[in-house]
PDB file of C-alpha atoms in Angstrom:
ATOM      1  CA  UNK A1425     106.231 103.370  96.894  1.00 74.00           C
ATOM      2  CA  UNK A1426     105.970 105.042 100.436  1.00 74.00           C
ATOM      3  CA  UNK A1427     104.418 108.067  99.120  1.00 69.00           C
ATOM      4  CA  UNK A1428     101.596 105.663  97.406  1.00 70.00           C
ATOM      5  CA  UNK A1429     100.835 103.990 100.818  1.00 74.00           C
ATOM      6  CA  UNK A1430     100.856 107.613 102.694  1.00 73.00           C
ATOM      7  CA  UNK A1431      98.459 108.682 100.348  1.00 69.00           C
ATOM      8  CA  UNK A1432      96.253 105.960 100.414  1.00 70.00           C
ATOM      9  CA  UNK A1433      96.252 105.829 104.297  1.00 72.00           C
ATOM     10  CA  UNK A1434      94.649 109.528 103.717  1.00 73.00           C
ATOM     11  CA  UNK A1435      92.014 108.151 101.496  1.00 79.00           C
ATOM     12  CA  UNK A1436      88.728 106.721 102.718  1.00 83.00           C
ATOM     13  CA  UNK A1437      88.728 104.127  99.606  1.00 85.00           C
ATOM     14  CA  UNK A1438      91.687 102.029 101.066  1.00 87.00           C
ATOM     15  CA  UNK A1439      90.165 102.205 104.663  1.00 87.00           C
ATOM     16  CA  UNK A1440      87.060 101.041 103.341  1.00 93.00           C
ATOM     17  CA  UNK A1441      88.776  98.026 101.328  1.00 91.00           C
ATOM     18  CA  UNK A1442      90.393  96.999 104.698  1.00 92.00           C
ATOM     19  CA  UNK A1443      86.921  97.180 106.120  1.00 94.00           C
ATOM     20  CA  UNK A1444      85.433  95.381 103.621  1.00 95.00           C
ATOM     21  CA  UNK A1445      87.990  92.364 103.399  1.00 94.00           C
ATOM     22  CA  UNK A1446      87.489  91.975 107.187  1.00 94.00           C
ATOM     23  CA  UNK A1447      83.687  91.930 107.015  1.00 95.00           C
ATOM     24  CA  UNK A1448      83.937  89.353 104.310  1.00 94.00           C
ATOM     25  CA  UNK A1449      86.313  87.043 106.285  1.00 92.00           C
ATOM     26  CA  UNK A1450      84.194  87.476 109.332  1.00 91.00           C
ATOM     27  CA  UNK A1451      81.231  86.465 107.197  1.00 92.00           C
ATOM     28  CA  UNK A1452      83.040  83.311 105.825  1.00 91.00           C
ATOM     29  CA  UNK A1453      83.827  82.523 109.366  1.00 89.00           C
ATOM     30  CA  UNK A1454      80.240  82.819 110.550  1.00 89.00           C
ATOM     31  CA  UNK A1455      78.976  80.613 107.306  1.00 91.00           C
ATOM     32  CA  UNK A1456      81.355  77.951 108.271  1.00 87.00           C
ATOM     33  CA  UNK A1457      80.139  78.090 111.737  1.00 86.00           C
ATOM     34  CA  UNK A1458      76.311  78.015 111.104  1.00 86.00           C
ATOM     35  CA  UNK A1459      75.897  77.323 107.411  1.00 87.00           C
ATOM     36  CA  UNK A1460      78.537  74.354 107.142  1.00 83.00           C
ATOM     37  CA  UNK A1461      78.121  73.210 110.833  1.00 82.00           C
ATOM     38  CA  UNK A1462      81.830  73.551 111.673  1.00 83.00           C
ATOM     39  CA  UNK A1463      82.267  74.125 115.409  1.00 82.00           C
ATOM     40  CA  UNK A1464      84.997  76.738 116.283  1.00 84.00           C
ATOM     41  CA  UNK A1465      87.606  76.079 118.874  1.00 84.00           C
ATOM     42  CA  UNK A1466      89.041  78.203 121.178  1.00 84.00           C
ATOM     43  CA  UNK A1467      91.789  79.333 118.916  1.00 86.00           C
ATOM     44  CA  UNK A1468      89.334  80.157 116.194  1.00 85.00           C
ATOM     45  CA  UNK A1469      87.489  82.417 118.636  1.00 87.00           C
ATOM     46  CA  UNK A1470      90.633  84.132 119.340  1.00 89.00           C
ATOM     47  CA  UNK A1471      91.374  84.490 115.751  1.00 91.00           C
ATOM     48  CA  UNK A1472      87.770  85.783 115.095  1.00 90.00           C
ATOM     49  CA  UNK A1473      88.601  88.470 117.753  1.00 91.00           C
ATOM     50  CA  UNK A1474      91.731  89.593 116.283  1.00 94.00           C
ATOM     51  CA  UNK A1475      89.891  89.803 112.827  1.00 94.00           C
ATOM     52  CA  UNK A1476      87.250  92.236 114.711  1.00 93.00           C
ATOM     53  CA  UNK A1477      90.189  94.323 115.897  1.00 94.00           C
ATOM     54  CA  UNK A1478      91.403  94.846 112.284  1.00 95.00           C
ATOM     55  CA  UNK A1479      87.587  95.632 111.359  1.00 96.00           C
ATOM     56  CA  UNK A1480      87.415  98.235 114.097  1.00 94.00           C
ATOM     57  CA  UNK A1481      90.835  99.840 113.204  1.00 94.00           C
ATOM     58  CA  UNK A1482      89.475  99.924 109.369  1.00 94.00           C
ATOM     59  CA  UNK A1483      86.064 101.525 110.865  1.00 94.00           C
ATOM     60  CA  UNK A1484      88.503 104.075 112.925  1.00 92.00           C
ATOM     61  CA  UNK A1485      90.635 104.860 109.995  1.00 89.00           C
ATOM     62  CA  UNK A1486      87.555 105.313 107.503  1.00 91.00           C
ATOM     63  CA  UNK A1487      86.062 107.963 109.859  1.00 90.00           C
ATOM     64  CA  UNK A1488      89.343 109.547 110.747  1.00 82.00           C
ATOM     65  CA  UNK A1489      91.670 109.590 107.932  1.00 79.00           C
ATOM     66  CA  UNK A1490      92.163 113.046 107.758  1.00 82.00           C
ATOM     67  CA  UNK A1491      93.157 113.439 111.423  1.00 82.00           C
ATOM     68  CA  UNK A1492      96.761 112.269 112.222  1.00 79.00           C
ATOM     69  CA  UNK A1493      96.187 111.219 115.500  1.00 87.00           C
ATOM     70  CA  UNK A1494      93.056 108.919 114.648  1.00 89.00           C
ATOM     71  CA  UNK A1495      94.840 107.681 111.626  1.00 85.00           C
ATOM     72  CA  UNK A1496      98.055 106.844 113.715  1.00 88.00           C
ATOM     73  CA  UNK A1497      95.707 105.027 116.353  1.00 92.00           C
ATOM     74  CA  UNK A1498      93.918 102.849 113.675  1.00 92.00           C
ATOM     75  CA  UNK A1499      97.337 101.863 112.344  1.00 91.00           C
ATOM     76  CA  UNK A1500      98.172 100.669 115.658  1.00 94.00           C
ATOM     77  CA  UNK A1501      95.376  98.891 116.259  1.00 94.00           C
ATOM     78  CA  UNK A1502      95.582  97.302 112.936  1.00 92.00           C
ATOM     79  CA  UNK A1503      99.208  96.559 113.538  1.00 95.00           C
ATOM     80  CA  UNK A1504      98.609  95.126 116.866  1.00 94.00           C
ATOM     81  CA  UNK A1505      95.602  92.878 115.861  1.00 95.00           C
ATOM     82  CA  UNK A1506      97.364  91.616 112.608  1.00 95.00           C
ATOM     83  CA  UNK A1507     100.384  90.466 114.618  1.00 96.00           C
ATOM     84  CA  UNK A1508      98.212  89.049 117.375  1.00 94.00           C
ATOM     85  CA  UNK A1509      96.089  87.090 114.989  1.00 94.00           C
ATOM     86  CA  UNK A1510      99.322  86.080 113.217  1.00 95.00           C
ATOM     87  CA  UNK A1511     100.965  84.692 116.342  1.00 94.00           C
ATOM     88  CA  UNK A1512      97.526  82.943 117.247  1.00 92.00           C
ATOM     89  CA  UNK A1513      97.493  81.239 113.759  1.00 92.00           C
ATOM     90  CA  UNK A1514     101.063  80.022 114.224  1.00 90.00           C
ATOM     91  CA  UNK A1515     100.096  78.488 117.590  1.00 89.00           C
ATOM     92  CA  UNK A1516      96.811  77.257 116.182  1.00 84.00           C
ATOM     93  CA  UNK A1517      98.996  75.483 113.397  1.00 85.00           C
ATOM     94  CA  UNK A1518     101.296  74.199 116.030  1.00 86.00           C
ATOM     95  CA  UNK A1519      98.714  72.583 117.720  1.00 83.00           C
ATOM     96  CA  UNK A1520      97.531  70.746 114.464  1.00 80.00           C
ATOM     97  CA  UNK A1521     100.986  69.586 113.516  1.00 81.00           C
ATOM     98  CA  UNK A1522     102.051  68.728 116.954  1.00 80.00           C
ATOM     99  CA  UNK A1523      99.175  66.992 118.996  1.00 73.00           C
ATOM    100  CA  UNK A1524      99.960  65.923 122.232  1.00 73.00           C
ATOM    101  CA  UNK A1525      98.600  65.892 125.830  1.00 72.00           C
ATOM    102  CA  UNK A1526     101.045  68.656 126.844  1.00 68.00           C
ATOM    103  CA  UNK A1527     100.476  70.658 123.701  1.00 67.00           C
ATOM    104  CA  UNK A1528      96.688  71.436 123.787  1.00 74.00           C
ATOM    105  CA  UNK A1529      94.285  74.540 123.847  1.00 74.00           C
ATOM    106  CA  UNK A1530      92.127  75.874 126.780  1.00 75.00           C
ATOM    107  CA  UNK A1531      89.050  74.110 127.124  1.00 74.00           C
ATOM    108  CA  UNK A1532      87.171  77.527 127.301  1.00 79.00           C
ATOM    109  CA  UNK A1533      87.626  81.221 126.205  1.00 77.00           C
ATOM    110  CA  UNK A1534      89.153  83.496 128.850  1.00 77.00           C
ATOM    111  CA  UNK A1535      87.868  87.037 128.085  1.00 79.00           C
ATOM    112  CA  UNK A1536      88.297  89.476 130.829  1.00 79.00           C
ATOM    113  CA  UNK A1537      85.334  90.043 133.205  1.00 82.00           C
ATOM    114  CA  UNK A1538      84.651  93.408 131.829  1.00 86.00           C
ATOM    115  CA  UNK A1539      84.444  92.271 128.153  1.00 79.00           C
ATOM    116  CA  UNK A1540      82.711  88.838 128.170  1.00 80.00           C
ATOM    117  CA  UNK A1541      82.131  88.418 124.695  1.00 79.00           C
ATOM    118  CA  UNK A1542      81.362  84.641 124.783  1.00 77.00           C
ATOM    119  CA  UNK A1543      78.115  85.684 127.028  1.00 76.00           C
ATOM    120  CA  UNK A1544      77.296  88.760 125.253  1.00 85.00           C
ATOM    121  CA  UNK A1545      77.451  87.257 121.765  1.00 77.00           C
ATOM    122  CA  UNK A1546      77.534  83.168 122.104  1.00 77.00           C
ATOM    123  CA  UNK A1547      76.705  82.857 118.505  1.00 78.00           C
ATOM    124  CA  UNK A1548      79.816  84.530 117.313  1.00 80.00           C
ATOM    125  CA  UNK A1549      82.338  84.079 120.173  1.00 77.00           C
ATOM    126  CA  UNK A1550      81.469  80.868 122.142  1.00 73.00           C
ATOM    127  CA  UNK A1551      83.422  77.816 120.768  1.00 76.00           C
ATOM    128  CA  UNK A1552      82.350  74.556 120.953  1.00 75.00           C
ATOM    129  CA  UNK A1553      83.486  71.162 122.174  1.00 76.00           C
ATOM    130  CA  UNK A1554      86.153  70.825 119.885  1.00 75.00           C
ATOM    131  CA  UNK A1555      89.923  70.399 120.292  1.00 77.00           C
ATOM    132  CA  UNK A1556      92.417  72.787 118.710  1.00 71.00           C
ATOM    133  CA  UNK A1557      94.433  70.178 117.120  1.00 70.00           C
ATOM    134  CA  UNK A1558      91.517  68.769 115.010  1.00 74.00           C
ATOM    135  CA  UNK A1559      91.332  70.193 111.288  1.00 74.00           C
ATOM    136  CA  UNK A1560      87.649  70.318 110.240  1.00 76.00           C
ATOM    137  CA  UNK A1561      88.342  72.169 107.081  1.00 72.00           C
ATOM    138  CA  UNK A1562      91.103  72.303 104.203  1.00 70.00           C
ATOM    139  CA  UNK A1563      91.565  73.803 101.038  1.00 75.00           C
ATOM    140  CA  UNK A1564      94.028  73.140  98.353  1.00 81.00           C
ATOM    141  CA  UNK A1565      95.610  71.077 101.035  1.00 75.00           C
ATOM    142  CA  UNK A1566      95.769  73.591 103.498  1.00 77.00           C
ATOM    143  CA  UNK A1567      94.003  73.846 106.836  1.00 80.00           C
ATOM    144  CA  UNK A1568      92.113  76.737 107.697  1.00 81.00           C
ATOM    145  CA  UNK A1569      94.847  77.756 110.438  1.00 82.00           C
ATOM    146  CA  UNK A1570      97.245  77.853 107.628  1.00 86.00           C
ATOM    147  CA  UNK A1571      94.910  79.929 105.562  1.00 87.00           C
ATOM    148  CA  UNK A1572      94.713  82.309 108.154  1.00 90.00           C
ATOM    149  CA  UNK A1573      98.419  82.564 108.880  1.00 92.00           C
ATOM    150  CA  UNK A1574      98.640  83.715 105.370  1.00 93.00           C
ATOM    151  CA  UNK A1575      95.916  86.016 106.022  1.00 94.00           C
ATOM    152  CA  UNK A1576      97.264  87.652 109.050  1.00 95.00           C
ATOM    153  CA  UNK A1577     100.664  87.806 107.489  1.00 95.00           C
ATOM    154  CA  UNK A1578      99.224  89.931 104.548  1.00 95.00           C
ATOM    155  CA  UNK A1579      97.520  92.226 106.701  1.00 95.00           C
ATOM    156  CA  UNK A1580     100.819  92.395 108.912  1.00 95.00           C
ATOM    157  CA  UNK A1581     102.873  93.202 105.950  1.00 93.00           C
ATOM    158  CA  UNK A1582     100.338  96.122 104.969  1.00 91.00           C
ATOM    159  CA  UNK A1583     100.223  97.179 108.235  1.00 92.00           C
ATOM    160  CA  UNK A1584     103.958  97.762 108.680  1.00 91.00           C
ATOM    161  CA  UNK A1585     104.245  99.387 105.330  1.00 89.00           C
ATOM    162  CA  UNK A1586     101.519 101.867 106.257  1.00 87.00           C
ATOM    163  CA  UNK A1587     103.087 102.621 109.433  1.00 90.00           C
ATOM    164  CA  UNK A1588     106.640 103.365 107.788  1.00 86.00           C
ATOM    165  CA  UNK A1589     104.694 105.374 105.132  1.00 83.00           C
ATOM    166  CA  UNK A1590     103.463 107.855 107.757  1.00 81.00           C
ATOM    167  CA  UNK A1591     106.821 109.229 108.173  1.00 82.00           C
ATOM    168  CA  UNK A1592     107.016 110.504 104.602  1.00 74.00           C
ATOM    169  CA  UNK A1593     105.275 113.550 103.272  1.00 69.00           C
ATOM    170  CA  UNK A1594     102.196 113.142 101.357  1.00 58.00           C
ATOM    171  CA  UNK A1595     103.151 114.515  98.253  1.00 59.00           C
ATOM    172  CA  UNK A1596     106.869 114.628  97.209  1.00 56.00           C
ATOM    173  CA  UNK A1597     108.729 117.767  96.686  1.00 60.00           C
ATOM    174  CA  UNK A1598     109.765 118.535  93.317  1.00 59.00           C
ATOM    175  CA  UNK A1599     113.518 118.949  93.211  1.00 60.00           C
ATOM    176  CA  UNK A1600     114.488 120.823  90.322  1.00 60.00           C
ATOM    177  CA  UNK A1601     118.199 120.807  89.572  1.00 58.00           C
ATOM    178  CA  UNK A1602     118.366 123.301  87.236  1.00 57.00           C
ATOM    179  CA  UNK A1603     115.749 126.374  87.364  1.00 54.00           C
TER     180      UNK A1603
END
């Protein structure tokens, strides 16, 4: 199985699928915001940034899949973004199931001064005046934060498998006992 994932990481098709899935999820998030009128909270914006990290890793892996250093860098960015998105989604879900005055998200996003995404692209990265403990949307009885937990967990599992597979050779040696 690890040989399979190692060979997938060497192909552009797998990186394209990772890129496509993250673009689709970002498009769905923007549709929820601008098409359906759902106002994103601060945690939603942070989760969106984590998904953009996965998109950046997919683009890097797509362009440099044959170069080990770029592939490793892409996998590590993918792993870090998936882990951060997973932990943010868990915290967001905690805000929703345990609402209290001392368990609330920030009022505004806290991007570094050198990368003020909320000022550069306010239609994408600026949160609205909504509390993170409010659940604005549900599907099949699960909130958006719960769906993001599931999504980032899938990304994280595959990133771990691909990372482990990098220690295998790309093609297994044929070991014939009787030659």
